[in-house]
Coordinates of C-alpha atoms in Angstrom, one line a residue:
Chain A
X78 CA 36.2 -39.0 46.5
X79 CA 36.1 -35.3 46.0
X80 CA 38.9 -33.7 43.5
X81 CA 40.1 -29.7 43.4
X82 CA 41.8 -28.6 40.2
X83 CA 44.5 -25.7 41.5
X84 CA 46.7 -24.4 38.0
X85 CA 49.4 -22.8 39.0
X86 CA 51.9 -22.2 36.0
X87 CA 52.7 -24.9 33.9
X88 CA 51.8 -27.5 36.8
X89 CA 48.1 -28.5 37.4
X90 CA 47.8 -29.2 41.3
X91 CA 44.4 -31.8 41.6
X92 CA 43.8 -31.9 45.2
X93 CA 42.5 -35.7 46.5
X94 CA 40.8 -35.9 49.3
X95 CA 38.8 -39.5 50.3
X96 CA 39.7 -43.2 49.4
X97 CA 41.8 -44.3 46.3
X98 CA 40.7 -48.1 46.4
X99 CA 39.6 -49.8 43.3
X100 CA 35.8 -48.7 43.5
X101 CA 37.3 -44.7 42.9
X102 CA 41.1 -45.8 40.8
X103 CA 39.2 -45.3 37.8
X104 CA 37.3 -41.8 38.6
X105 CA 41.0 -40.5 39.6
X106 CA 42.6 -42.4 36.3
X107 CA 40.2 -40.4 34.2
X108 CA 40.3 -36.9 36.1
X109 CA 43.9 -37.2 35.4
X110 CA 43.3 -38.4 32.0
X111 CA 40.7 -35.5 31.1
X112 CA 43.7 -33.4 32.1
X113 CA 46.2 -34.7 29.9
X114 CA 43.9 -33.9 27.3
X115 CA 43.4 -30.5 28.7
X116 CA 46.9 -29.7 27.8
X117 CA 48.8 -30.5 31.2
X118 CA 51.7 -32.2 30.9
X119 CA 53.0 -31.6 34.5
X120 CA 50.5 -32.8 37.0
X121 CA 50.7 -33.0 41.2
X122 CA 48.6 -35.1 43.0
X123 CA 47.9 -33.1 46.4
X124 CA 47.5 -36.1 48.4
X125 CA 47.0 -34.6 52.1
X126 CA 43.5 -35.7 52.6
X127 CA 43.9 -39.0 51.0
X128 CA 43.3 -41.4 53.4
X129 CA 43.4 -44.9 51.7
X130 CA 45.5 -46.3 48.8
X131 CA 45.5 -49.2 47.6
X132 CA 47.2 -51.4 44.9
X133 CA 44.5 -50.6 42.4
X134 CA 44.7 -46.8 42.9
X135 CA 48.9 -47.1 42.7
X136 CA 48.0 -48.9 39.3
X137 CA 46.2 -45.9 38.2
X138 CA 48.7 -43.5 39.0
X139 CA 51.8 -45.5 37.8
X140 CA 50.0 -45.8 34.9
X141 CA 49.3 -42.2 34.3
X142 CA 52.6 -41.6 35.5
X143 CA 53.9 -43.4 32.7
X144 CA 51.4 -41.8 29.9
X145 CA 53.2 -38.5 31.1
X146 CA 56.6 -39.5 31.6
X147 CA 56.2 -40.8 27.7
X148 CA 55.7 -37.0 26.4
X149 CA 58.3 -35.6 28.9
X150 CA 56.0 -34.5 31.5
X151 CA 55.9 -35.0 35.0
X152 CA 53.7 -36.7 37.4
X153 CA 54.2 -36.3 41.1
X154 CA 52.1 -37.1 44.7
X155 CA 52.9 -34.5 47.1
X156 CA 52.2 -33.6 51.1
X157 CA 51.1 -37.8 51.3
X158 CA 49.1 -38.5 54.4
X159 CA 50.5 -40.6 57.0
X160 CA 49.0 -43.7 55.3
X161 CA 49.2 -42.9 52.1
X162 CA 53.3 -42.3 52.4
X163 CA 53.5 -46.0 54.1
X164 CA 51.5 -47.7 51.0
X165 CA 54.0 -45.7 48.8
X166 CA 56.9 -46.5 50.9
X167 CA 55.7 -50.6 51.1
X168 CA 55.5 -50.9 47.2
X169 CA 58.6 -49.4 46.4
X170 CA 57.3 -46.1 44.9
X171 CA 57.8 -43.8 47.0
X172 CA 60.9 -42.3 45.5
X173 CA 59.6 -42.8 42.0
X174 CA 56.4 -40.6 43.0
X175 CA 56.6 -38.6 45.5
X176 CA 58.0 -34.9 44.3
X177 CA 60.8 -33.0 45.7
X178 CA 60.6 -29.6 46.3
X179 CA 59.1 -27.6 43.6
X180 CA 62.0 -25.8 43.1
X181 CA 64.3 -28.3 41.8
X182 CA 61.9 -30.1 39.6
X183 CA 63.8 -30.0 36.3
X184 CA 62.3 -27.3 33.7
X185 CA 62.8 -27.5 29.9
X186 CA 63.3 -23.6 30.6
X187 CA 65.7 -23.3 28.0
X188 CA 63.9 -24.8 25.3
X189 CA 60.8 -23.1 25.9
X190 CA 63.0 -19.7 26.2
X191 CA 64.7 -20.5 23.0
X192 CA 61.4 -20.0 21.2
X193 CA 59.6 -17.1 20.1
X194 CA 55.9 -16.8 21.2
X195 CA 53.5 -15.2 18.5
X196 CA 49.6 -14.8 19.8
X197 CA 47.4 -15.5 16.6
X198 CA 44.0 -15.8 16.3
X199 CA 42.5 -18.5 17.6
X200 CA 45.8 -19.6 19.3
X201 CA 48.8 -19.0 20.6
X202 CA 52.2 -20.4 18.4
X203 CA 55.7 -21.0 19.9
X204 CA 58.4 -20.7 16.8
X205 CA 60.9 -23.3 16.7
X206 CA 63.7 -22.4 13.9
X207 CA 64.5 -25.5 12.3
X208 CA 66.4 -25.0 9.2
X209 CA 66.8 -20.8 8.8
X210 CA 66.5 -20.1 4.9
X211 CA 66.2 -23.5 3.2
X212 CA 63.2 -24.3 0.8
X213 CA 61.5 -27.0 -0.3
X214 CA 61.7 -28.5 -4.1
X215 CA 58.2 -29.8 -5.1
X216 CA 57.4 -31.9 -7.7
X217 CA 53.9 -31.8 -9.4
X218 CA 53.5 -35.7 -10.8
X219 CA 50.4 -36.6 -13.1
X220 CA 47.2 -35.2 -13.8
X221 CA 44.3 -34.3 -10.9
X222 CA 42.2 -33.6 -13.6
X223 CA 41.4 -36.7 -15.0
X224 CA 40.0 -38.1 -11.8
X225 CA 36.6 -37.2 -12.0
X226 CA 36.5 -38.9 -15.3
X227 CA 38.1 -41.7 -14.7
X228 CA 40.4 -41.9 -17.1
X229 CA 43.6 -43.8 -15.2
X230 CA 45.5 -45.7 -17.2
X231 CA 49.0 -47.7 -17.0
X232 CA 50.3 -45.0 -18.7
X233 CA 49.7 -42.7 -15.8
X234 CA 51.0 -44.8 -13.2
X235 CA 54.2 -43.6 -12.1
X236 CA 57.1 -45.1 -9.3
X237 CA 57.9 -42.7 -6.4
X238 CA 60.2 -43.0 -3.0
X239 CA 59.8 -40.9 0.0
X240 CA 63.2 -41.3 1.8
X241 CA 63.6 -39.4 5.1
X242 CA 63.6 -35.7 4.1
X243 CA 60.9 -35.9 1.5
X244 CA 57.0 -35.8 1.9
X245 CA 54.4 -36.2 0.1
X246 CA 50.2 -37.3 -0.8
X247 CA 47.9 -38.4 -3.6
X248 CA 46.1 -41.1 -5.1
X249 CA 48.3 -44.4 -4.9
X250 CA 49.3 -47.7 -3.5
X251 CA 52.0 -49.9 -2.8
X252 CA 52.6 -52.8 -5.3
X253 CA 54.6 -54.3 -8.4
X254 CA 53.2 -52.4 -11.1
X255 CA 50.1 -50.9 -12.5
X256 CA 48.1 -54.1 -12.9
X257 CA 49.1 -55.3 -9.2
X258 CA 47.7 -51.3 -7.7
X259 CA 44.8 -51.2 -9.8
X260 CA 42.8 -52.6 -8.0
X261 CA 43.9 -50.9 -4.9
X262 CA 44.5 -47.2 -5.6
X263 CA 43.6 -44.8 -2.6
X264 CA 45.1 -41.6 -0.9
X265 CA 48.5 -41.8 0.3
X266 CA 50.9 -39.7 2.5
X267 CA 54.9 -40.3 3.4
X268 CA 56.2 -38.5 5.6
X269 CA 60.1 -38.9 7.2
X270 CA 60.8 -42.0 5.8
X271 CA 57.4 -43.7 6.4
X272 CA 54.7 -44.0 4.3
X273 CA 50.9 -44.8 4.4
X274 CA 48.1 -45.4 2.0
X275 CA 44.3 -46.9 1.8
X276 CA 44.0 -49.7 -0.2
X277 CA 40.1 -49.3 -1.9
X278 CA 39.9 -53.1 -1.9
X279 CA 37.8 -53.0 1.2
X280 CA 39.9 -52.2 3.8
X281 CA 39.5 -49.7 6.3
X282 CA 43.0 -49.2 7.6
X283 CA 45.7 -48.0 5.7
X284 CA 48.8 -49.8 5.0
X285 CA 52.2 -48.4 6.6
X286 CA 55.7 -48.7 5.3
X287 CA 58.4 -47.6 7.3
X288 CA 62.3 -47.0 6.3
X289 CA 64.1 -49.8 7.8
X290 CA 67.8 -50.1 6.8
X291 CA 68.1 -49.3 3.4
X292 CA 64.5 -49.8 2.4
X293 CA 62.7 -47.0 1.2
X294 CA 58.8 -46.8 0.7
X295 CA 58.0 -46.8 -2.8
X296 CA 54.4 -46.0 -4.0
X297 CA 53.3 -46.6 -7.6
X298 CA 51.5 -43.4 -7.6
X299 CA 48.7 -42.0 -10.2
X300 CA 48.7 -38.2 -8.9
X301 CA 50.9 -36.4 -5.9
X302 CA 52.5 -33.9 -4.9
X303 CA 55.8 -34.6 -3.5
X304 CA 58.7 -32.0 -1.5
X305 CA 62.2 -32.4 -0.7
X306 CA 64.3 -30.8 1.6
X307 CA 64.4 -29.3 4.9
X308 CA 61.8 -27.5 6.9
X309 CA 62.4 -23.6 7.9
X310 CA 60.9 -23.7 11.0
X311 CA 58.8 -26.2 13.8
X312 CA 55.6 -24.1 15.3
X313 CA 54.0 -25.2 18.4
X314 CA 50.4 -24.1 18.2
X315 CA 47.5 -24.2 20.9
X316 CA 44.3 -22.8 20.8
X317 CA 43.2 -20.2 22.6
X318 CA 40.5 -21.8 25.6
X319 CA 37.6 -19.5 25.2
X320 CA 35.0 -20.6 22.3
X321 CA 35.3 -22.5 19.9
X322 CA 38.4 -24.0 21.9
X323 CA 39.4 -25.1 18.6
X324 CA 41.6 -23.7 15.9
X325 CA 40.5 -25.0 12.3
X326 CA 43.6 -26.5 9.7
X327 CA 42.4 -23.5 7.7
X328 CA 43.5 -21.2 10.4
X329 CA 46.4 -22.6 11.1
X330 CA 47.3 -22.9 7.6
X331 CA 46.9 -19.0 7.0
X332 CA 49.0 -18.7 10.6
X333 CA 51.7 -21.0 9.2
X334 CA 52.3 -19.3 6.0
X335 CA 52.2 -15.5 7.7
X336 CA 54.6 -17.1 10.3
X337 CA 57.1 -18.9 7.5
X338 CA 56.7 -15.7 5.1
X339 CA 55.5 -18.3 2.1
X340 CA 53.7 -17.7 -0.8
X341 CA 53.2 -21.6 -1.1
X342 CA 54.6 -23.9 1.4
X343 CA 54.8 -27.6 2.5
X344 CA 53.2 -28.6 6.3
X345 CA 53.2 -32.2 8.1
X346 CA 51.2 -31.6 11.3
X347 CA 51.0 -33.3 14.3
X348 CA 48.3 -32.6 16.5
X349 CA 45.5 -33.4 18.7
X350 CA 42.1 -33.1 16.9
X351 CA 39.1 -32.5 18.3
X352 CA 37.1 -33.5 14.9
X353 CA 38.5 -34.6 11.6
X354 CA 36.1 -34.0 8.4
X355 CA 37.6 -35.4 5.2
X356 CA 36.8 -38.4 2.3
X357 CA 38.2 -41.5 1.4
X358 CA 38.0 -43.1 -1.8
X359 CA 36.2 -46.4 -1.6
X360 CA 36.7 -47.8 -5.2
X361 CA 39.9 -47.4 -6.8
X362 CA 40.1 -44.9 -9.5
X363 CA 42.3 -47.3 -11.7
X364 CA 39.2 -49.4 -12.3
X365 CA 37.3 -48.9 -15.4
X366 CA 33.8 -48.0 -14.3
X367 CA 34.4 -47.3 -11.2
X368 CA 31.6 -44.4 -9.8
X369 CA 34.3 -43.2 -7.0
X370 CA 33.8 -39.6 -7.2
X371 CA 34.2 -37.7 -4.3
X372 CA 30.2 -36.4 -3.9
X373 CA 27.8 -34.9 -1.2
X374 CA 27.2 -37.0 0.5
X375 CA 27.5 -40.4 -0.6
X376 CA 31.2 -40.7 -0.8
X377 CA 32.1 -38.5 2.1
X378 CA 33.1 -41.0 5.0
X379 CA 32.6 -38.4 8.6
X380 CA 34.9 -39.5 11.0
X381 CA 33.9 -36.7 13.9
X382 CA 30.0 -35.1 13.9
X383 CA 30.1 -31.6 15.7
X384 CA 29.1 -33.3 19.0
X385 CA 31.1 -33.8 22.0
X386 CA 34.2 -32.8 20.2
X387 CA 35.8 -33.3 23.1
X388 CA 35.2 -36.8 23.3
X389 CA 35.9 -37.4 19.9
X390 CA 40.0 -36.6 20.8
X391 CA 42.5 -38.1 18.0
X392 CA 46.0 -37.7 16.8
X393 CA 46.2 -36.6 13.7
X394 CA 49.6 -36.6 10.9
X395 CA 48.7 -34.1 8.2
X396 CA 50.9 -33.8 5.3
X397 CA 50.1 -30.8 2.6
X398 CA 51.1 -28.3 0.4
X399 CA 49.2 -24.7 0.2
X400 CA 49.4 -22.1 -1.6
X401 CA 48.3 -18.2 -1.6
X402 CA 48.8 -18.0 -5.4
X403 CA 48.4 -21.2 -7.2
X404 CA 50.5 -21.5 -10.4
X405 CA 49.0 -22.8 -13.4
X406 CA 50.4 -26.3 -12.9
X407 CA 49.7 -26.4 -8.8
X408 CA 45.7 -25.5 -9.5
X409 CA 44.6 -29.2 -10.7
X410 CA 46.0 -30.4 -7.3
X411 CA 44.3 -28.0 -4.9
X412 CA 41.1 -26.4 -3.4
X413 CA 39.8 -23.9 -1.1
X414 CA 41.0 -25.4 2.6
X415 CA 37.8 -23.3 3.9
X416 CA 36.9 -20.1 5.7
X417 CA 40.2 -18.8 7.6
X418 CA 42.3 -18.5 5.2
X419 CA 42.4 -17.8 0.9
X420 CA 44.8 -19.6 0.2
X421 CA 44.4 -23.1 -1.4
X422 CA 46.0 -26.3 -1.2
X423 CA 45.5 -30.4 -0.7
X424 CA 45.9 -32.1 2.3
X425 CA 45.7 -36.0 3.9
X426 CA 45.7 -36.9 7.2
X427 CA 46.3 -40.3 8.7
X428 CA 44.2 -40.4 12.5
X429 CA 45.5 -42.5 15.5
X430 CA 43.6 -43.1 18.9
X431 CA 44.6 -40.6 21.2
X432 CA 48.0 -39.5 23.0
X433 CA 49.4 -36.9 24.3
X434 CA 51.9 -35.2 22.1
X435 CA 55.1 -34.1 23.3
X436 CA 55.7 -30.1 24.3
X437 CA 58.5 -28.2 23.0
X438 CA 60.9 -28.4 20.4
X439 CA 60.0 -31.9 18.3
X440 CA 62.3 -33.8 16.1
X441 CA 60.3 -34.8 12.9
X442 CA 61.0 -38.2 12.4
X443 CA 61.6 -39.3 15.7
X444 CA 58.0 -37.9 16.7
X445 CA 56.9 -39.6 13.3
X446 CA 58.6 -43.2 14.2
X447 CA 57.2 -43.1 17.9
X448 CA 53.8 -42.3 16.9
X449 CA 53.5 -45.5 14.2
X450 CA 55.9 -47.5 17.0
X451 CA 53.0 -47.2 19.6
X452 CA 49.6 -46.7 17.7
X453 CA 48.1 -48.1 14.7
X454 CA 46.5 -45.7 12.0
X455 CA 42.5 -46.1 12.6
X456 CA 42.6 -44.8 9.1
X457 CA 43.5 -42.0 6.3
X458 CA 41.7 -39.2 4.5
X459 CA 41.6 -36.4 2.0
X460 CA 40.6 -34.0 4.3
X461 CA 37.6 -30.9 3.1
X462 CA 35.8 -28.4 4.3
X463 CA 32.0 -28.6 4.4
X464 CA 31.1 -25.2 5.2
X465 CA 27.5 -25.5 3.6
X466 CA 25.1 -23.9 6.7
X467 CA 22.8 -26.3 7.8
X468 CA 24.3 -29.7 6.9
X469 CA 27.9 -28.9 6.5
X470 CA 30.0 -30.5 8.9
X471 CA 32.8 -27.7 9.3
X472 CA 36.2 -28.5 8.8
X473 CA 38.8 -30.3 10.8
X474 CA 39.8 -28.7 14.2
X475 CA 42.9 -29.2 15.9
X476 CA 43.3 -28.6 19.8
X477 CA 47.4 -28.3 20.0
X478 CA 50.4 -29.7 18.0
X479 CA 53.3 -29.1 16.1
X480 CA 53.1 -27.8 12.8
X481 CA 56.3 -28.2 10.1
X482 CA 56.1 -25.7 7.5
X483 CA 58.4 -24.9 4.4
X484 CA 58.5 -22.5 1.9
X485 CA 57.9 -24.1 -2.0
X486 CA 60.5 -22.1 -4.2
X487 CA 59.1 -23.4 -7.1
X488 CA 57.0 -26.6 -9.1
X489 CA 58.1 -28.9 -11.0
X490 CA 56.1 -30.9 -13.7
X491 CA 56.8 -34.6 -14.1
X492 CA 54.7 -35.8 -16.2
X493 CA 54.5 -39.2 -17.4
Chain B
X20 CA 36.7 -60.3 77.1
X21 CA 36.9 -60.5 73.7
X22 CA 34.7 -58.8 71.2
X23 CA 33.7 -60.3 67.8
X24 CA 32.0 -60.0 64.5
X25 CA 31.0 -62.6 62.8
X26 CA 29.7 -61.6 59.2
X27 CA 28.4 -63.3 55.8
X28 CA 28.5 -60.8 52.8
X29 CA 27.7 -62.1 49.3
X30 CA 30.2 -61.7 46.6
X31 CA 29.4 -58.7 44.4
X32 CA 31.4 -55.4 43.0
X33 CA 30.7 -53.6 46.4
X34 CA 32.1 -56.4 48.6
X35 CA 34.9 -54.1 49.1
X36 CA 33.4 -51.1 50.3
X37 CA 30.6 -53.1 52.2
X38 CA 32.9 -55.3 54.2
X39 CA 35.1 -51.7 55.0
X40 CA 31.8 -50.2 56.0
X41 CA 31.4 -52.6 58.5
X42 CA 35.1 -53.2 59.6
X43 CA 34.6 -49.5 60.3
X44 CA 32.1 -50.0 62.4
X45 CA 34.2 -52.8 64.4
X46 CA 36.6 -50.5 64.7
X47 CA 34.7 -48.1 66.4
X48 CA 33.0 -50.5 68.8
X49 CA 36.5 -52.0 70.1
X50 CA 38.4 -48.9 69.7
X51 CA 40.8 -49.8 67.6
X52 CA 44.1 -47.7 67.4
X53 CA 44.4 -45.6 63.9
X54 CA 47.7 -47.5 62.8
X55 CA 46.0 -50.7 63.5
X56 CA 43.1 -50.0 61.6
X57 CA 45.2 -49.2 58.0
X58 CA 47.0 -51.8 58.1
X59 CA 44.1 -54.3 58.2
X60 CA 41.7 -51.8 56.0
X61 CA 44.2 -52.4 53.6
X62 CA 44.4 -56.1 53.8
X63 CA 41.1 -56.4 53.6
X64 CA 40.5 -54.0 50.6
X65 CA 43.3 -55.8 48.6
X66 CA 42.2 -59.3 49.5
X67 CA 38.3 -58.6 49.1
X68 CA 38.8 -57.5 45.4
X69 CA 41.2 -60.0 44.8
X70 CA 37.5 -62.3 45.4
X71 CA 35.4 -60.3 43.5
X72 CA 37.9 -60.0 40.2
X73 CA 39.2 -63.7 40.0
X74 CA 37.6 -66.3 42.4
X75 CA 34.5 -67.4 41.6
X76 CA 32.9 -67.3 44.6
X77 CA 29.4 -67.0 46.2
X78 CA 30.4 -65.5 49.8
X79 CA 32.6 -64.7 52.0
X80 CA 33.1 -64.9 55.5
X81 CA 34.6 -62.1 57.6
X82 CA 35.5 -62.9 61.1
X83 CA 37.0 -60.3 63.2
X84 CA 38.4 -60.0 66.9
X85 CA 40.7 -58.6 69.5
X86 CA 42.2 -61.0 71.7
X87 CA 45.8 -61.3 72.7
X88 CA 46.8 -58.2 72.3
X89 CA 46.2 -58.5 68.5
X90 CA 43.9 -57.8 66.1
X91 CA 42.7 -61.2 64.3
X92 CA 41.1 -61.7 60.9
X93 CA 39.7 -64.4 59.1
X94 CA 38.5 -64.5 55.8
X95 CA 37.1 -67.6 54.2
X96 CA 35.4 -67.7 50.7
X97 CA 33.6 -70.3 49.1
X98 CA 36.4 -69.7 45.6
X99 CA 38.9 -71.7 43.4
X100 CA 41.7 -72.8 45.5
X101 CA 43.9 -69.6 46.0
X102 CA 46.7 -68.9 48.2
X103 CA 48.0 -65.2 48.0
X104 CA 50.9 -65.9 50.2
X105 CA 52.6 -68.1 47.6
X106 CA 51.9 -65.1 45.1
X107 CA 55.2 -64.1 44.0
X108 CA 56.0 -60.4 45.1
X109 CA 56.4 -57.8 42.5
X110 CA 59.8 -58.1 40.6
X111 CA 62.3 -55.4 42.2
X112 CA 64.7 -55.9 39.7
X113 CA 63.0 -54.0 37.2
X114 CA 63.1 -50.4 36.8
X115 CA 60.3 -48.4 39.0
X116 CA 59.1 -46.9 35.8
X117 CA 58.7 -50.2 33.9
X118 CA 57.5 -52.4 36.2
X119 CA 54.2 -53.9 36.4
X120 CA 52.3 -53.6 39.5
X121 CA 50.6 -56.8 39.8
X122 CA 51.1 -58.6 42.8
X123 CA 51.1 -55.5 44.5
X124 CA 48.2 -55.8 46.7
X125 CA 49.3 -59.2 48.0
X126 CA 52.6 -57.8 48.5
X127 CA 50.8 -55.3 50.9
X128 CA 49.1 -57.1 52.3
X129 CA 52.3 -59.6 53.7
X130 CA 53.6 -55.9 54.8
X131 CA 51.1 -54.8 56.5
X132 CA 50.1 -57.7 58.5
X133 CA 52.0 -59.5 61.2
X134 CA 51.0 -63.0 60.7
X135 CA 49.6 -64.5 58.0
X136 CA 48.5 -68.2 57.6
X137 CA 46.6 -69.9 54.5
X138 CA 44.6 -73.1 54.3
X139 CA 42.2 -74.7 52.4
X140 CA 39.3 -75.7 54.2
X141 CA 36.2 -77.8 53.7
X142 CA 36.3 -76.4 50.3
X143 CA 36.9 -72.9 51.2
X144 CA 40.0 -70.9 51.0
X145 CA 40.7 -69.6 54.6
X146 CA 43.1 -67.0 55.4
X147 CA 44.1 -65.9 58.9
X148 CA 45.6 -62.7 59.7
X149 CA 46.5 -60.9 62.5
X150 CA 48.2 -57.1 63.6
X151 CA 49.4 -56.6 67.0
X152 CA 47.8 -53.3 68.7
X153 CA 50.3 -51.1 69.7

């Protein structure tokens, strides 16, 4: 089994030529799954010179046709031998797979006309307006500073919802009341209506809420930072192929606020990432005693080493705020993102296996509510940069995605 | 005059690919037409790893010849009592997109062939199949 790659446009052409039987389905399933991940979305099998099928290569391809059909993209066989067309024919997938002319395969032309490209460093950003002019209201709750004495208390646990249309991260947990979550305080994020946080009592996945009906998640939260409102504008990022391939959050942090005009701003990101380098708390901080700070290297849980970052693919949701000038009251809650950017700002990010993510113009919560539908968070983290030059593990690197960004007009304190 | 093959080949990840190594070289011998020769490459791809993935068993025997006008093929392993031409077809009613190809090789196999007969055997599941040479 031999297999050409032959881009031409948006559409990646691989060219089979031998025997699809169930000794090569799986070396065709992954060169058209190493694609995926390569960023194509519309993908035609040349199938002249194939000159066996059988029901174990059709389950390869219906299944990648699927993967691709899930994220609006497009999987096609064209110019099918003799044999190949009968097999095709015989199981009833013929019509299903085989393309029509290349000409009057539907485009999302308009879409992708509609937006406005930018080239950035490190990658190239499509501009999506969302909601022209509106800003976010953020709300500063609790005090940062008291974490790395651990001094929590009842008296600084405080209730917060995230309905659909507000975001938001910190330390907290879902639960009854102060007593219940003490135990159990870790990072959090909500996002659209859903909501996810680590319980420190052991476990390594997070715990999701999501809206359903009238319920809305409510955290009993000891820090966050939380925004309402609507987002100015959706950008489509990829990065740019040659080295590092990659384009780091604090790049595309520094991109999204050039891009949105923001002094500080509020981002949930979407995206494929290549490596993710954060921490998560292990022991709650609402426990007296409790030695939970965040050190080197102890604490620091590494998800993705700088190896094979290309085998190391996840889906990442990042919620954040960042700022170019923080205020007095926004500087407890944020840090240098790392090299790429000034500005500071705090960020979480809840990691899923890996799937392709949808081109084009995304709808928050639906993209939101299909990625928890189908996939199972593997786990959440405050992410950091470790930029130290021998032993630093970098910072987290994205490979494509969506990025939602709105300006902050102001912070507000609640205090409890 | 007929021409045979008479073949033992132990069960083991490769059946499939020895077993169309040597139906090649059948083919070759008795000249069989191109048409002829996909249709029972395919049966016996699809049945052969049908043997290897679920049944249990040791060996398998691979009888081929061309008599009557027809190509005939028998296939007799050493299994669990299987036959794949009780196996339900794939479920047309559901959407192309959605639907689950399992019991697609079976179905291709029916398709391809002309004739198909199953029986159990002396503790062996033996299949006979046969294409007519056109």
């Amino acid at each position: 089994m031999e297999i050409t790659r032959n881009p031409s446009g948006d559409t990646l052409e691989l060219r089979l030529q031998g025997r699809i039987d169930a000794h090569w389905a799986d070396y065709v399933g992954n060169a058209v799954a190493e694609s995926i991940r390569g960023g194509s979305h519309r993908i035609e099998l040349n199938f002249a010179q194939v000159d066996y099928l059988s029901s174990a290569g059709l389950r390869t391809i219906l299944n990648s046709y699927k993967q691709l059909k899930a994220v609006k993209g497009s999987l096609s066989i064209t110019h099918p031998s003799e044999g190949a067309l009968k097999i095709l024919q015989l199981a009833g997938l013929a019509e299903l797979l085989l393309s029509p002319t290349r000409a009057t395969a539907p485009r999302a032309a308009a879409a992708v006309a509609a937006a406005q490209r930018v080239d950035r460093p490190g990658a190239v950003f499509e501009i999506y307006p969302q909601a022209p002019g509106e800003v976010l209201e953020c709300t500063l709750t609790g005090h940062p500073e008291k974490f790395p004495r651990q001094e929590f208390g009842a008296a600084d646990c405080t209730d917060l919802s995230f309905p659909d249309g507000a975001l938001g991260l910190g330390l907290g947990a879902f639960g009854r009341d102060f007593a219940d979550c003490q135990s159990r305080f870790g990072e959090f994020l909500a996002v659209a209506g859903s909501a996810a946080a680590l319980p420190t009592d052991g476990s390594t996945v997070p715990d999701w809420l999501i809206t359903e009906a009238d319920l809305v998640p409510e955290l009993k939260v000891l820090y966050g930072l939380s925004a309402r409102g609507q987002f100015a504008q959706m950008l489509r990022f990829d990065a740019k192929p040659e080295p590092p391939g990659v384009l780091s959050l604090s790049s595309l942090v520094e991109s999204a606020l050039e891009l949105s005009g923001s002094t500080h701003a509020a981002m949930v990101i979407l995206a494929e990432a290549a490596g993710i380098v954060g921490a998560a708390l292990r022991q709650s901080p609402g426990q007296a005693g409790a030695a939970s700070r965040l050190e080197y290297p102890q604490a620091r849980e590494w998800i993705s080493s700088n190896t094979e970052r290309s085998n190391t693919r996840n889906v990442v949701l990042i919620v954040g705020i960042a700022s170019r000038q923080p205020t007095t009251e926004l500087l407890p809650f944020v840090r240098p993102i790392g090299s790429g950017t000034s500005a500071q700002g705090h960020f979480h990010a809840a990691y899923f296996p890996y799937r392709p993510i949808q081109r084009g113009n995304l709808e928050l919560k639906k993209a939101v509510t299909d990625l928890l539908s189908l996939e199972s968070a593997q786990g959440l983290l405050h992410l950091l940069a470790d930029e130290r030059a021998f032993e630093g593990s970098g910072q987290t690197d994205l490979v494509r995605g969506a990025c939602w960004v709105g300006p902050i007009a102001r912070f507000q304190t609640s205090r409890s | 005059m007929a021409v045979a093959a008479d073949i033992i080949l132990p069960v083991t990840p490769e059946l499939p690919q020895v077993a169309h190594a040597r139906l090649e070289a059948f083919a070759l011998s008795v000249a069989l037409p191109a048409k002829v020769m996909f249709a029972v490459d395919t049966a016996l791809e699809e049945l052969l790893q049908n043997v290897v993935d679920y049944s249990g068993a040791h060996e398998v025997k691979l009888w081929l010849t061309v008599e009557g006008g027809e190509l005939r093929m028998e296939l007799a392993d050493d299994g669990r009592p299987f036959n794949p031409l009780a196996e339900p077809g794939p479920d047309l009613s559901v959407p192309l997109a959605e639907r689950d190809v399992g019991g697609l090789g079976v179905h291709l196999v029916r398709r391809m062939m002309d004739r198909a007969a199953y029986e159990h055997r002396g503790g062996r599941n033996c299949l006979k199949l046969a294409k007519t040479l056109v």
